Amino acid sequence: MALTRACNYSCGFCYAMFQENDRKIINQKVIFDFLEDCAEIGVKGISFVSDGESTISPVFLDACKKGYDLGLSMAVGTNAFVLTKKRAEEVLPYLTYLRVNFSAGEKKRYSEIMGVKESAYDRVCQNIKDMVEIKKEKNLSVTIGMQMVLMPQDGDQIIPLAKLGKKLRPDYAIIKHCTDNEDGGLGIDYEKYAALHPILEKAESYSDESYKVVI
């Protein structure tokens, strides 16, 4: 689920535009009631992913802590722009995993693909470094990852992303294909993925004992 439909990025591959619902505000009471209901009926875990950027919701941290306290496995998929060191220190202890959506390995291409200023690249790289350090210092069990949503025309970023992950040291970097809707709204030519297979196999070779590149 997502805590909001709002987002501070404008990724070219975003599927959320095809999933528009009537917008409602998820405030603290709404999410706490929902999480309590989830725990009561036996839900095992909740991941805040897609639709919007849940980390910019005013109730993001409260929701993660509340879910954790209720015994739910809590996780988040995020562009990580707002997850600076202080915020990461606050939320990481309550998460099973945190996956950073990071669909390019180079600053200029990151800006183009994810619809933000180039400075966002440096900021998020630093945020990932800080998360990895916090995990190590506090001996946290949270899994930290990076994820590239790969459109065929962005194959030039496969190896740069694999190399960047090896430098930043999250637990993994995953590269996955992009999913179009039934009407082909994103214009993805699935047949063009085949030509990228050799590059994807090379990307996997950057894996080591503590960092995995997963296709």
C-alpha positions as MATLAB code, in Angstrom:
seq = 'MALTRACNYSCGFCYAMFQENDRKIINQKVIFDFLEDCAEIGVKGISFVSDGESTISPVFLDACKKGYDLGLSMAVGTNAFVLTKKRAEEVLPYLTYLRVNFSAGEKKRYSEIMGVKESAYDRVCQNIKDMVEIKKEKNLSVTIGMQMVLMPQDGDQIIPLAKLGKKLRPDYAIIKHCTDNEDGGLGIDYEKYAALHPILEKAESYSDESYKVVI';
ca = [
       0.000    0.000    0.000;
       0.980    3.650   -0.136;
       0.396    6.384    2.433;
      -0.029    9.061   -0.232;
      -0.533    9.586   -3.949;
       1.880   12.526   -3.904;
       5.470   12.144   -5.119;
       8.535   14.368   -5.281;
       9.912   12.544   -8.365;
       8.624   12.190  -11.930;
      10.006    8.861  -13.188;
       9.426    8.083  -16.853;
       8.546    4.459  -16.093;
       6.027    5.194  -13.321;
       2.960    2.947  -13.404;
       1.042    4.917  -10.777;
      -0.594    7.167  -13.363;
      -2.597    4.133  -14.515;
      -3.902    3.429  -10.999;
      -5.583    6.672  -10.024;
      -8.263    6.420   -7.339;
     -10.281    9.068   -5.542;
      -7.809   10.802   -3.272;
      -8.278   10.583    0.477;
      -6.047   11.689    3.353;
      -4.473    8.877    5.374;
      -3.911   10.593    8.720;
      -2.545    9.031   11.897;
      -5.940    7.801   13.129;
      -6.774    6.182    9.797;
      -3.455    4.339    9.482;
      -3.356    3.308   13.158;
      -6.899    1.869   12.925;
      -5.944    0.091    9.719;
      -2.737   -1.373   11.168;
      -4.576   -2.570   14.272;
      -7.160   -4.283   12.061;
      -4.367   -5.891   10.040;
      -2.700   -7.271   13.147;
      -6.043   -8.538   14.474;
      -6.904  -10.524   11.335;
      -3.437  -12.025   10.942;
      -1.719   -9.923    8.280;
       1.997  -10.761    8.365;
       3.522   -7.660    6.817;
       2.934   -4.367    5.030;
       5.195   -2.715    2.492;
       4.762    0.968    1.683;
       5.441    0.927   -2.059;
       4.132    2.393   -5.332;
       1.317    4.871   -6.080;
       3.090    7.680   -4.201;
       6.218    8.382   -2.151;
       5.170    7.227    1.311;
       8.202    8.760    3.038;
       6.845   12.273    2.411;
       3.637   11.488    4.306;
       3.520   13.168    7.752;
       2.560    9.815    9.283;
       5.296    7.677    7.662;
       7.518    7.236   10.716;
       4.540    6.835   13.074;
       3.058    4.157   10.801;
       6.288    2.160   10.595;
       6.728    2.220   14.378;
       3.073    1.395   15.069;
       3.119   -1.549   12.676;
       6.367   -2.826   14.176;
       4.971   -2.545   17.707;
       1.921   -4.546   16.588;
       4.180   -7.362   15.376;
       3.817   -6.644   11.659;
       6.777   -6.883    9.313;
       7.127   -3.342    7.941;
       8.979   -2.354    4.780;
       9.256    0.495    2.286;
      10.091    1.138   -1.344;
      11.297    4.724   -1.722;
      13.306    7.153   -3.810;
      15.022    7.948   -0.450;
      15.338   11.661   -1.188;
      13.994   12.700    2.219;
      15.621    9.850    4.142;
      18.596   11.825    5.398;
      20.765   10.387    8.167;
      18.550   11.576   11.038;
      15.357   10.209    9.504;
      17.064    6.955    8.542;
      18.239    6.487   12.123;
      14.646    6.924   13.279;
      12.971    4.503   10.880;
      15.472    1.714   10.052;
      15.048   -0.119   13.391;
      11.365   -0.713   12.540;
      11.846   -2.079    9.018;
      12.390   -5.556    7.606;
      13.638   -4.093    4.351;
      14.161   -0.729    2.697;
      14.457   -0.687   -1.093;
      15.703    2.449   -2.831;
      14.320    2.982   -6.323;
      17.411    4.079   -8.224;
      17.080    3.537  -11.970;
      20.412    4.817  -13.280;
      24.060    4.665  -12.292;
      25.175    8.051  -13.621;
      24.117   11.489  -12.413;
      22.942   12.953  -15.719;
      20.970    9.857  -16.693;
      19.492    9.594  -13.187;
      18.166   13.105  -13.617;
      16.690   12.287  -17.031;
      15.132    8.937  -16.118;
      13.792    9.877  -12.695;
      12.664   13.402  -13.476;
      14.655   15.330  -10.873;
      17.603   17.728  -10.668;
      21.079   16.191  -10.942;
      21.797   17.214   -7.342;
      19.253   14.605   -6.184;
      21.658   11.882   -7.313;
      24.390   12.996   -4.897;
      21.928   13.444   -2.065;
      20.412    9.979   -2.415;
      23.833    8.328   -2.813;
      24.841    9.914    0.496;
      21.586    8.782    2.087;
      22.264    5.184    1.006;
      25.817    5.372    2.380;
      24.441    6.636    5.689;
      21.812    3.858    5.836;
      24.455    1.189    5.270;
      26.595    2.719    8.029;
      23.657    2.988   10.440;
      22.788   -0.656    9.838;
      26.365   -1.664   10.610;
      26.789    0.584   13.655;
      23.486   -0.432   15.261;
      23.698   -4.077   14.158;
      20.243   -3.880   12.558;
      18.658   -6.786   10.708;
      17.049   -4.558    8.034;
      17.866   -5.479    4.427;
      18.890   -2.442    2.359;
      18.645   -2.632   -1.403;
      18.644   -0.642   -4.618;
      16.269   -1.276   -7.508;
      16.540   -0.312  -11.155;
      13.339   -0.420  -13.182;
      14.848   -1.074  -16.603;
      13.256    0.234  -19.775;
      14.969   -1.157  -22.907;
      16.257    2.269  -23.994;
      18.104    2.686  -20.677;
      20.375   -0.330  -21.052;
      23.406    1.991  -20.917;
      22.779    2.327  -17.163;
      22.924   -1.375  -16.263;
      26.680   -1.588  -15.649;
      26.968    1.890  -14.049;
      24.201    0.880  -11.598;
      25.927   -2.417  -10.749;
      29.212   -0.547  -10.157;
      27.550    2.169   -8.078;
      25.922   -0.425   -5.831;
      29.292   -2.080   -5.285;
      30.615    1.305   -4.171;
      27.670    2.215   -1.900;
      27.437   -1.330   -0.442;
      23.713   -2.011    0.053;
      22.873   -5.696    0.461;
      21.748   -5.954   -3.144;
      20.983   -4.120   -6.377;
      18.103   -5.607   -8.346;
      17.449   -4.878  -12.010;
      13.943   -5.680  -13.208;
      12.001   -5.140  -16.407;
       9.353   -2.453  -16.631;
       5.698   -3.469  -16.778;
       3.336   -1.720  -19.154;
      -0.437   -1.575  -18.816;
      -2.845   -3.415  -21.112;
      -3.075   -0.419  -23.442;
       0.685    0.017  -23.780;
       0.632    3.405  -22.097;
       4.393    3.447  -21.483;
       5.225    2.198  -24.968;
       7.532   -0.631  -23.858;
       8.854   -2.935  -26.600;
       9.403   -6.161  -24.667;
      11.284   -7.779  -27.559;
      14.149   -5.323  -27.074;
      15.049   -6.829  -23.672;
      16.663   -9.868  -25.332;
      19.532   -7.761  -26.687;
      20.379   -6.666  -23.121;
      20.940  -10.209  -21.785;
      24.775  -10.167  -22.198;
      25.001   -6.838  -20.349;
      22.720   -8.117  -17.585;
      24.889  -11.216  -17.182;
      27.967   -9.004  -16.932;
      26.227   -6.923  -14.267;
      25.752  -10.045  -12.152;
      29.531  -10.523  -12.106;
      29.857   -7.487   -9.817;
      28.343   -9.510   -6.968;
      30.548  -10.464   -4.039;
      30.110  -11.995   -0.563;
      28.071   -9.111    0.847;
      26.627   -7.414   -2.249;
      24.437   -9.147   -4.809;
      23.445   -7.925   -8.252;
      20.171   -9.674   -8.995;
      18.476   -9.724  -12.401;
];
